Short mmCIF file of C-alpha atoms in Angstrom, two decimals:
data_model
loop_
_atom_site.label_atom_id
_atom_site.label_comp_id
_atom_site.label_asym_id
_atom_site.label_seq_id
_atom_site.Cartn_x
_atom_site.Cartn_y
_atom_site.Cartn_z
CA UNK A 246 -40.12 -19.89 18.54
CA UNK A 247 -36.63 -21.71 19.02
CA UNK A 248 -33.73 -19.58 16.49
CA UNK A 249 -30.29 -21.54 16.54
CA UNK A 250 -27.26 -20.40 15.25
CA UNK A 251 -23.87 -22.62 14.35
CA UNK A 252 -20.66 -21.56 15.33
CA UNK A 253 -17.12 -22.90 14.35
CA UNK A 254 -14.90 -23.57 17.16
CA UNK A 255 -12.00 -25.07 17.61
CA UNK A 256 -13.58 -28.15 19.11
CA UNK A 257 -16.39 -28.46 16.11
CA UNK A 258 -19.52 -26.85 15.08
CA UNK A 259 -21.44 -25.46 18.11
CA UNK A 260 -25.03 -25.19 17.60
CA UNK A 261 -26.69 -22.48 19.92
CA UNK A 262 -30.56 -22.51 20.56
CA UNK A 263 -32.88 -19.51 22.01
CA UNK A 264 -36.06 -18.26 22.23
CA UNK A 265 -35.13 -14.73 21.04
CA UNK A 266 -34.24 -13.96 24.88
CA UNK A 267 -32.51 -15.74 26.61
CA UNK A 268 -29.37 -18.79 25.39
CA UNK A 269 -31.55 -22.18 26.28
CA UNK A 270 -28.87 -24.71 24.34
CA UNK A 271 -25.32 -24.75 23.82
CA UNK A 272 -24.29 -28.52 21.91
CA UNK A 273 -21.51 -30.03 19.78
CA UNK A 274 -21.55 -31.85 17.17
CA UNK A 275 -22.49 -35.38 17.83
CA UNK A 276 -23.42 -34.37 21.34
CA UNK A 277 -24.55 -37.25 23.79
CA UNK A 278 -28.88 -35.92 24.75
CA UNK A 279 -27.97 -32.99 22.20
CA UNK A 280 -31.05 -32.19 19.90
CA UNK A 281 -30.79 -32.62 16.13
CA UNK A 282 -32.18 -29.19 13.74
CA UNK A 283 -35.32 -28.85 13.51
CA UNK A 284 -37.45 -27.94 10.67
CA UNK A 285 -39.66 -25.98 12.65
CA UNK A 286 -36.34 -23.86 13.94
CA UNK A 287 -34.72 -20.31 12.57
CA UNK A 288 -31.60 -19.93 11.69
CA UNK A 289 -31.20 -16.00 12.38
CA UNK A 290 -27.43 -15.44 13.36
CA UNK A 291 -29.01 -12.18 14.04
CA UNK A 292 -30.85 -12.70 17.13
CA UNK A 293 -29.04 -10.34 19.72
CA UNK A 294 -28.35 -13.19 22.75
CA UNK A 295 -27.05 -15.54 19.68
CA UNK A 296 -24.49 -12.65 18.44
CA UNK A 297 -23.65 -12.03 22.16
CA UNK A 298 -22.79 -16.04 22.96
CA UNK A 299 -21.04 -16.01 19.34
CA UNK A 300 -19.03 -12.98 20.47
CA UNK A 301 -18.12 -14.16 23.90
CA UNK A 302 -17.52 -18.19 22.91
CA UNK A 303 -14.96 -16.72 20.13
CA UNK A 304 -13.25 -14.59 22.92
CA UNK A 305 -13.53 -17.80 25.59
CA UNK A 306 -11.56 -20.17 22.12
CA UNK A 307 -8.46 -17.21 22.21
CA UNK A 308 -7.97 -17.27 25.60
CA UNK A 309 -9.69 -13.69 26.16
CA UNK A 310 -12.65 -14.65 28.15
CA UNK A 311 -12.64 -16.43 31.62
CA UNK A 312 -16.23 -15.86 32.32
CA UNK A 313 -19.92 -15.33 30.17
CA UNK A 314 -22.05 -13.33 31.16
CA UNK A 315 -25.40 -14.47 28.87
CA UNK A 316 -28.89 -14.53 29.85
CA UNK A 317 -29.60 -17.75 30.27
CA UNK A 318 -32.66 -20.03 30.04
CA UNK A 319 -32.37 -23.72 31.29
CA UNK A 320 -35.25 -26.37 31.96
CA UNK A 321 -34.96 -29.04 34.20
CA UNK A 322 -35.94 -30.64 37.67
CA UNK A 323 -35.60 -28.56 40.80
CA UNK A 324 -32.27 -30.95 41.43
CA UNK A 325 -30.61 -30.42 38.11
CA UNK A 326 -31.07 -26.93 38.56
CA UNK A 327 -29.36 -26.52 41.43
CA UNK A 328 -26.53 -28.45 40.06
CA UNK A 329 -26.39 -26.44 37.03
CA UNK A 330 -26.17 -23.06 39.10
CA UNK A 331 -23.51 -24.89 40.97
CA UNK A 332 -21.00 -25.53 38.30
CA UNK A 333 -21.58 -22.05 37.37
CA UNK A 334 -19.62 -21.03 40.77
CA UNK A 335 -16.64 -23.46 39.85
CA UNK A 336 -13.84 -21.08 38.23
CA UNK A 337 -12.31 -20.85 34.79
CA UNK A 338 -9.04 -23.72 35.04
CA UNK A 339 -10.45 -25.41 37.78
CA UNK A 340 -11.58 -29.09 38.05
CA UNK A 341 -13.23 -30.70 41.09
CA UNK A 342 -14.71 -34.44 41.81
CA UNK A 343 -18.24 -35.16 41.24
CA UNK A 344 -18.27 -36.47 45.20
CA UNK A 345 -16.53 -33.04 46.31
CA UNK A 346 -19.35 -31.28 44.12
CA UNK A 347 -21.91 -32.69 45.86
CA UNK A 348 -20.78 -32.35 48.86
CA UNK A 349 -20.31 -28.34 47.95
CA UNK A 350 -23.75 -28.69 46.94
CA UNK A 351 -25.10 -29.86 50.59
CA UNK A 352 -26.02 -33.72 49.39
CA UNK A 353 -23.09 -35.68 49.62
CA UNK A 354 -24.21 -38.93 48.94
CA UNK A 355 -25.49 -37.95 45.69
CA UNK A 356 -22.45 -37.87 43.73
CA UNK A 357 -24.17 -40.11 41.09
CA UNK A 358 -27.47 -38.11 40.93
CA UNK A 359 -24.66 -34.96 40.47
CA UNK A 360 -22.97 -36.74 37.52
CA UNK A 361 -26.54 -37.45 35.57
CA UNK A 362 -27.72 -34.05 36.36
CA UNK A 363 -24.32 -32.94 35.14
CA UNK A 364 -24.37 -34.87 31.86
CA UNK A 365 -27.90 -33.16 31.10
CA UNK A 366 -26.67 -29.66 31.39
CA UNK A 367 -28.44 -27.90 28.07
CA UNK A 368 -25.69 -25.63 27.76
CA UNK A 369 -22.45 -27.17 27.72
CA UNK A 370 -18.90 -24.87 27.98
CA UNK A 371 -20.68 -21.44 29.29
CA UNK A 372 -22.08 -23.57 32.28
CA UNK A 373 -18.95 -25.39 32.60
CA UNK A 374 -19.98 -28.75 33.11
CA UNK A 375 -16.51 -29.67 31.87
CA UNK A 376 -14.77 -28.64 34.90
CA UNK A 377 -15.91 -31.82 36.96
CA UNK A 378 -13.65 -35.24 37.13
CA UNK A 379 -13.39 -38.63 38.26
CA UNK A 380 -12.11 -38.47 41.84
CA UNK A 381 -9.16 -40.12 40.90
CA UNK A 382 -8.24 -37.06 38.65
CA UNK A 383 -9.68 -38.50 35.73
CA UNK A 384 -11.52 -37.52 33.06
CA UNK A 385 -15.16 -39.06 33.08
CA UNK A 386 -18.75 -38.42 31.39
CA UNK A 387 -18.82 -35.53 28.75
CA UNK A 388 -21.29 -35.54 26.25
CA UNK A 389 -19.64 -34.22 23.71
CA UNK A 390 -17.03 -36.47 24.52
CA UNK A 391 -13.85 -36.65 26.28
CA UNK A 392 -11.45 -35.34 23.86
CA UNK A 393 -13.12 -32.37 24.14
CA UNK A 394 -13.47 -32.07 27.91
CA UNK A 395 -9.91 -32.48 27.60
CA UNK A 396 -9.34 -29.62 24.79
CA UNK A 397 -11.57 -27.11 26.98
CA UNK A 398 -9.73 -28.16 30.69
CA UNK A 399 -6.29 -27.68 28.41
CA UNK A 400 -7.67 -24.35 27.04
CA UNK A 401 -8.22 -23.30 30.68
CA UNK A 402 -4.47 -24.05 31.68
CA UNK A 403 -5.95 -27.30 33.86
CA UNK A 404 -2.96 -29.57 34.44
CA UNK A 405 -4.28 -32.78 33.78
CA UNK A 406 -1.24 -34.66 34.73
CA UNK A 407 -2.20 -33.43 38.28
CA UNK A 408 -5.16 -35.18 40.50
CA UNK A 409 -7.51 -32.27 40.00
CA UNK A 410 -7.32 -28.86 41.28
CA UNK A 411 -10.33 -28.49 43.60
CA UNK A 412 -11.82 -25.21 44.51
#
């Protein structure tokens, strides 16, 4: 049984997905890979792991919130998984390259392979996919979109002016 919630934010509607346990989808509006509603889905704003992201995502939008702490459910191949657990490690207001990432991550000539595994992350802003950049400082690949990479990093503090503030 998949329940989704939607939650205002300052960046657009946020539509949360999970099996009653754990959070398995986080996606904006519009979002690049991001699922549509399905018939077959519940909306239940209820469901205690749906309150709890609600709760925490509100605290993350007023600048109260640095880190989540969610159970968390996310399906993918044995590589995207251990890039998603990696950009769990990168801190709140921090931005590093996709190259330095994957060399963090022990493959360094993978920064490609990093960025697609990156852009399928099911649960954008609490796995903070948006944290990663171009390596010349820029802002690159978002799928929900680069102005709102940029709102989150500027939410953070990030200096974007700056050529990334690795970790």
């Amino acid at each position: 049984m998949t329940y989704y919630s939607l939650l205002p934010s300052p960046i657009d509607d946020l539509l949360l997905l999970s099996d009653g346990e754990a959070l398995e989808g986080l996606f904006m509006g519009d979002h690049q890979k991001g699922p549509g509603i399905s018939p077959d889905w519940i909306r239940d704003e209820s469901v205690p792991v749906l309150a709890q992201t609600r709760a925490q995502l509100l605290a993350y939008f007023a600048g109260e919130l640095r880190e989540f702490h969610l159970p968390l459910k996310m399906s993918g191949t044995s590589f995207q998984s251990m890039v998603w657990q990696g950009l769990k490690d990168i801190p709140y207001g921090v931005t590093i390259s996709y190259g330095e990432f994957a060399k963090r991550l022990g493959v360094p000539n993978s920064s490609r392979a990093v960025g697609l595994a990156n852009g399928r992350n099911p649960i954008s802003i609490v796995v903070p996919c948006h944290r990663v950049i171009g390596a010349n400082g820029k802002l690159t690949g978002y799928g929900g979109g680069l102005p709102r990479k940029q709102a989150l990093l500027e939410l953070e503090g990030v200096d974007l002016g700056k050529q990334g503030s690795l970790f």
